[in-house]
Amino acid sequence: MIFYFSGVGNSRWVAEQIAEALDEPLVFIPDAILEEKSYTLQPDERLGFIFPTYGWGVPTFVEQFIARLRIENVGYLYMVTTCGDDTGMTYEIFCKDVQRRGWTCASAWTVQMPESYICLPGFDVDTPTKEARKCQNARQRVVDIVEALKTRQVGIIDTIPGPLKWAKSHIVRPFFNRYLITPRYFKATDACIGCGKCAQVCPYHNILMKDKKPEWGSDCVLCLRCYHSCPEHALHWGKMTKNKGQYLYHGGQ
Ligand SMILES: Cc1cc2nc3c(=O)[nH]c(=O)nc-3n(C[C@H](O)[C@H](O)[C@H](O)COP(=O)(O)O)c2cc1C
Ligand code: SF4
Ligand code: SF4
């Protein structure tokens, strides 16, 4: 069984590839939260968590999901995180999250994919060339991950911590989560045509259309799917996204 989250489609693509190759069920974390179901794994069934790296760590809503998940028969457990650049200490943070449940992470991988974060100066989507290269590399990487998972490899820590990993995950991350994971600055500009696409695509149903304009509730994880999906590029996060690009996973072709 694979539990996954994805904002702009990178982690969804990885999760779908792995689920298909291993013939295992795939569950979208926001759906699982809504359904409040309990799960029982088959004997020898693998348990995977696949999610994007946020602020050099496991997204806090994924951590909360792991803490509350009702599941029996947990054995072989792994994580795959996608990122634009590097993951800091996401692996170590994930290990602690699952250890609190009495579980052990057997193996972990990072798949570098096109950038989705655009809410700070210096962060923007990748150029088409870089995007294509990352998607091309990701295809081979997923093949390798599937091979390792088929034989339930233990002890693989194939992640991309990057430089200054401790500072990023222990100093920047708390600040990032506290002040920057917020819908407070979202706004639709005059270019908005009231199509409602942003509301339709929000995985947390956090956007309501009022008088043909989107309004954001407080239940936002900053996945940025609304921003990247707007057909008029009319949705912005304060001034930070001015002149920034849009990206949704399409295979880099
Ligand atoms: C809120 C947020 C924080 C992010 N933080 C990081 C990060 O710390 N390191 C990184 O390399 N990429 C970071 N990214 C980029 C995403 O991890 C990357 O583009 C990922 O593949 C997106 O996956 P998704 O399509 O499944 O949402 C961040 C993206 C968002 C939206
Ligand atoms: S997707 Fe864009 S154009 Fe459509 S309602 Fe949302 S902000 Fe407006
Ligand atoms: S409001 Fe936008 S950024 Fe927030 S969860 Fe919904 S789609 Fe993601």
Coordinates of C-alpha atoms and ligand atoms in Angstrom, one line a residue:
M1 CA 0.0 0.0 0.0
I2 CA 1.2 3.5 -0.8
F3 CA 0.1 6.7 0.8
Y4 CA 1.0 9.7 -1.2
F5 CA 0.6 13.4 -1.5
S6 CA 1.3 15.6 -4.4
G7 CA 0.7 19.3 -5.2
V8 CA 1.7 19.8 -8.8
G9 CA 1.9 16.1 -9.9
N10 CA 5.6 15.1 -9.4
S11 CA 5.1 12.8 -6.4
R12 CA 1.8 11.6 -7.9
W13 CA 3.7 10.4 -11.0
V14 CA 6.3 8.7 -8.9
A15 CA 3.6 7.0 -6.7
E16 CA 1.6 5.9 -9.8
Q17 CA 4.7 4.3 -11.4
I18 CA 5.6 2.4 -8.2
A19 CA 2.1 1.3 -7.5
E20 CA 1.6 0.1 -11.0
A21 CA 5.0 -1.8 -11.1
L22 CA 4.3 -3.4 -7.7
D23 CA 0.6 -3.8 -8.3
E24 CA -0.2 -2.2 -5.0
P25 CA -3.0 0.1 -3.9
L26 CA -2.5 3.8 -4.0
V27 CA -4.2 6.2 -1.5
F28 CA -4.1 10.0 -1.7
I29 CA -3.5 11.3 1.8
P30 CA -6.2 14.0 1.8
D31 CA -8.8 11.4 0.8
A32 CA -7.6 9.0 3.6
I33 CA -7.9 11.9 6.1
L34 CA -11.5 12.6 5.0
E35 CA -12.5 8.9 5.0
E36 CA -10.9 8.2 8.4
K37 CA -10.6 4.5 7.4
S38 CA -8.5 1.8 9.2
Y39 CA -6.2 -0.3 7.1
T40 CA -4.9 -3.8 7.4
L41 CA -1.9 -4.8 5.2
Q42 CA -1.7 -8.2 3.6
P43 CA 1.1 -10.5 5.0
D44 CA 4.4 -9.2 3.4
E45 CA 2.7 -6.1 1.9
R46 CA 5.0 -3.2 1.7
L47 CA 4.0 0.2 3.2
G48 CA 5.3 3.3 1.2
F49 CA 5.0 7.0 1.9
I50 CA 5.6 9.2 -1.1
F51 CA 5.5 13.0 -0.7
P52 CA 7.2 16.2 -1.8
T53 CA 9.9 17.8 0.5
Y54 CA 8.6 21.0 2.0
G55 CA 11.1 23.3 3.8
W56 CA 13.8 20.7 4.0
G57 CA 11.5 18.3 5.8
V58 CA 8.4 16.1 5.8
P59 CA 5.4 18.3 5.2
T60 CA 3.8 18.7 8.6
F61 CA 0.4 17.5 7.4
V62 CA 2.1 14.2 6.3
E63 CA 3.7 14.0 9.8
Q64 CA 0.3 14.4 11.4
F65 CA -1.2 11.8 9.0
I66 CA 1.6 9.3 10.0
A67 CA 1.0 10.0 13.7
R68 CA -2.8 9.3 13.4
L69 CA -2.8 6.5 10.8
R70 CA -4.7 3.4 11.9
I71 CA -3.0 0.5 10.2
E72 CA -2.2 -3.1 11.1
N73 CA 0.5 -5.5 10.1
V74 CA 3.2 -3.0 9.3
G75 CA 6.4 -4.7 8.1
Y76 CA 8.6 -3.5 5.3
L77 CA 8.2 0.4 5.2
Y78 CA 9.9 2.9 2.9
M79 CA 9.7 6.5 1.8
V80 CA 10.3 8.3 -1.4
T81 CA 10.4 12.1 -1.4
T82 CA 10.5 14.3 -4.5
C83 CA 12.3 17.7 -4.4
G84 CA 13.4 20.5 -6.6
D85 CA 16.9 20.8 -5.3
D86 CA 17.7 19.0 -2.0
T87 CA 16.0 17.5 1.0
G88 CA 18.1 18.5 4.0
M89 CA 17.3 16.0 6.8
T90 CA 13.9 14.9 5.5
Y91 CA 15.0 11.2 5.8
E92 CA 16.0 11.6 9.5
I93 CA 12.8 13.5 10.2
F94 CA 10.7 10.8 8.5
C95 CA 12.6 8.1 10.5
K96 CA 11.6 9.8 13.8
D97 CA 8.0 10.1 12.6
V98 CA 7.7 6.4 12.0
Q99 CA 9.8 5.4 15.0
R100 CA 7.2 7.2 17.2
R101 CA 4.7 4.6 15.8
G102 CA 7.1 1.8 16.6
W103 CA 7.9 1.3 12.9
T104 CA 11.3 1.3 11.1
C105 CA 12.1 2.9 7.7
A106 CA 13.8 0.1 5.7
S107 CA 14.9 2.3 2.8
A108 CA 14.6 5.8 1.5
W109 CA 15.0 7.6 -1.8
T110 CA 14.8 11.1 -3.2
V111 CA 13.8 11.8 -6.7
Q112 CA 14.8 15.3 -7.9
M113 CA 12.0 16.7 -10.1
P114 CA 10.9 20.1 -11.5
E115 CA 10.7 22.9 -8.9
S116 CA 7.2 24.0 -7.7
Y117 CA 8.2 26.5 -5.0
I118 CA 8.0 30.1 -6.1
C119 CA 7.0 32.0 -2.9
L120 CA 10.4 33.5 -2.0
P121 CA 12.9 35.6 -3.9
G122 CA 15.3 33.5 -5.9
F123 CA 12.8 30.6 -6.2
D124 CA 11.2 30.0 -9.6
V125 CA 10.1 27.1 -11.8
D126 CA 12.8 25.5 -13.9
T127 CA 13.7 26.3 -17.5
P128 CA 12.2 23.9 -20.0
T129 CA 15.6 22.3 -20.6
K130 CA 16.2 21.8 -16.9
E131 CA 12.7 20.5 -16.4
A132 CA 13.1 17.9 -19.3
R133 CA 16.5 16.8 -17.9
K134 CA 15.0 16.3 -14.4
C135 CA 12.0 14.3 -15.7
Q136 CA 14.3 12.2 -17.9
N137 CA 16.6 11.3 -14.9
A138 CA 13.5 10.7 -12.7
R139 CA 12.3 8.0 -15.1
Q140 CA 15.5 5.9 -14.7
R141 CA 15.5 6.6 -11.0
V142 CA 12.0 5.3 -10.5
V143 CA 13.0 2.1 -12.4
D144 CA 15.9 1.6 -10.0
I145 CA 13.6 2.2 -6.9
V146 CA 11.1 -0.3 -8.2
E147 CA 13.8 -2.9 -8.6
A148 CA 15.0 -2.4 -5.0
L149 CA 11.4 -2.5 -3.7
K150 CA 10.7 -5.7 -5.5
T151 CA 13.4 -7.5 -3.5
R152 CA 12.6 -5.5 -0.3
Q153 CA 16.1 -4.0 0.0
V154 CA 16.9 -2.8 3.4
G155 CA 19.4 0.0 4.4
I156 CA 19.3 2.0 1.2
I157 CA 19.5 5.7 2.0
D158 CA 19.6 7.2 -1.5
T159 CA 18.7 10.8 -0.7
I160 CA 19.9 14.3 -1.6
P161 CA 20.6 16.1 1.7
G162 CA 22.5 18.9 0.0
P163 CA 24.8 21.4 1.8
L164 CA 24.0 22.8 5.3
K165 CA 21.4 20.1 5.9
W166 CA 21.2 20.5 9.7
A167 CA 20.7 24.3 9.5
K168 CA 18.1 24.0 6.8
S169 CA 16.1 21.4 8.5
H170 CA 16.5 22.6 12.1
I171 CA 16.7 26.4 11.9
V172 CA 15.1 27.4 8.6
R173 CA 12.4 24.7 8.6
P174 CA 10.6 25.7 11.8
F175 CA 10.5 29.3 10.6
F176 CA 9.3 28.2 7.2
N177 CA 6.5 26.1 8.7
R178 CA 5.5 28.8 11.1
Y179 CA 5.4 31.8 8.9
L180 CA 5.5 30.7 5.2
I181 CA 3.0 27.8 5.1
T182 CA 0.0 30.1 4.9
P183 CA -2.7 31.0 2.4
R184 CA -2.8 34.6 3.9
Y185 CA -1.1 36.2 0.9
F186 CA -3.1 34.5 -1.9
K187 CA -5.0 36.9 -4.1
A188 CA -6.6 36.8 -7.5
T189 CA -5.8 39.8 -9.7
D190 CA -8.1 41.6 -12.2
A191 CA -7.0 39.0 -14.8
C192 CA -9.2 36.4 -13.0
I193 CA -12.1 35.2 -15.2
G194 CA -13.9 33.4 -12.4
C195 CA -13.5 30.0 -13.9
G196 CA -13.3 28.2 -10.6
K197 CA -10.4 26.0 -11.6
C198 CA -8.3 26.9 -8.5
A199 CA -11.2 25.8 -6.3
Q200 CA -11.7 22.6 -8.3
V201 CA -8.1 21.4 -8.0
C202 CA -7.4 22.2 -4.3
P203 CA -6.8 18.9 -2.6
Y204 CA -8.0 20.3 0.7
H205 CA -11.2 22.0 -0.7
N206 CA -9.8 25.2 0.8
I207 CA -11.0 27.6 -1.9
L208 CA -14.6 28.9 -2.2
M209 CA -15.8 30.9 -5.2
K210 CA -17.7 34.0 -4.0
D211 CA -19.0 36.5 -6.6
K212 CA -16.9 34.7 -9.2
K213 CA -13.7 35.3 -7.2
P214 CA -11.7 32.7 -5.2
E215 CA -11.5 33.1 -1.4
W216 CA -9.0 31.0 0.6
G217 CA -9.9 29.3 3.9
S218 CA -7.3 28.4 6.5
D219 CA -6.9 24.7 5.6
C220 CA -4.0 25.2 3.2
V221 CA -0.8 23.2 3.0
L222 CA 0.8 25.5 0.4
C223 CA 1.0 22.8 -2.2
L224 CA 0.6 25.6 -4.8
R225 CA -1.6 23.5 -7.0
C226 CA -4.1 26.4 -7.2
Y227 CA -1.4 28.9 -8.3
H228 CA 0.1 26.6 -10.9
S229 CA -3.3 25.6 -12.3
C230 CA -4.7 29.0 -13.0
P231 CA -5.3 29.3 -16.8
E232 CA -5.0 33.1 -16.6
H233 CA -1.9 33.2 -14.3
A234 CA -4.2 35.5 -12.2
L235 CA -3.5 34.0 -8.8
H236 CA -0.6 35.3 -6.7
W237 CA 1.0 34.9 -3.3
G238 CA 1.6 38.4 -2.3
K239 CA 4.3 40.1 -4.4
M240 CA 6.5 37.1 -4.3
T241 CA 5.1 35.4 -7.3
K242 CA 5.1 38.4 -9.6
N243 CA 6.9 37.4 -12.8
K244 CA 7.3 33.8 -11.7
G245 CA 6.4 30.8 -13.9
Q246 CA 3.8 28.1 -13.6
Y247 CA 4.4 24.3 -13.7
L248 CA 2.3 21.1 -13.6
Y249 CA 3.8 17.7 -14.1
H250 CA 3.5 16.7 -17.8
G251 CA 6.6 14.4 -18.2
G252 CA 9.0 17.1 -19.4
Q253 CA 8.4 16.3 -23.0
Ligands
LIG1 C1 5.9 24.6 0.2 C2 7.0 24.0 -0.6 C3 8.2 23.8 0.0 C4 9.2 23.2 -0.8 N1 10.5 23.0 -0.2 C5 11.4 22.4 -0.9 C6 12.7 22.0 -0.3 O1 12.9 22.2 0.9 N2 13.7 21.5 -1.0 C7 13.5 21.2 -2.4 O2 14.4 20.8 -3.0 N3 12.3 21.5 -3.0 C8 11.3 22.0 -2.2 N4 10.0 22.3 -2.8 C9 9.8 21.8 -4.2 C10 9.1 20.5 -4.3 O3 9.5 19.6 -3.2 C11 9.2 19.7 -5.6 O4 9.0 20.5 -6.7 C12 8.3 18.5 -5.6 O5 8.7 17.6 -6.6 C13 6.9 18.9 -5.8 O6 6.1 17.7 -5.7 P1 4.6 17.6 -6.0 O7 4.4 17.8 -7.5 O8 4.3 16.2 -5.6 O9 3.9 18.6 -5.2 C14 9.0 22.8 -2.1 C15 7.8 23.0 -2.7 C16 6.7 23.6 -1.9 C17 5.4 23.8 -2.6
SF4_2 S1 -8.2 29.6 -11.7 FE1 -7.5 31.7 -12.0 S2 -8.9 32.6 -13.4 FE2 -9.9 30.8 -12.6 S3 -11.1 31.5 -10.8 FE3 -9.1 30.8 -10.0 S4 -7.8 32.7 -10.0 FE4 -9.6 33.1 -11.3
SF4_3 S1 -5.4 26.6 -1.3 FE1 -3.9 26.3 -3.0 S2 -1.9 26.0 -2.0 FE2 -3.5 25.8 -0.4 S3 -3.9 23.6 -0.3 FE3 -5.4 24.4 -1.8 S4 -4.4 24.2 -3.8 FE4 -2.8 23.9 -2.2

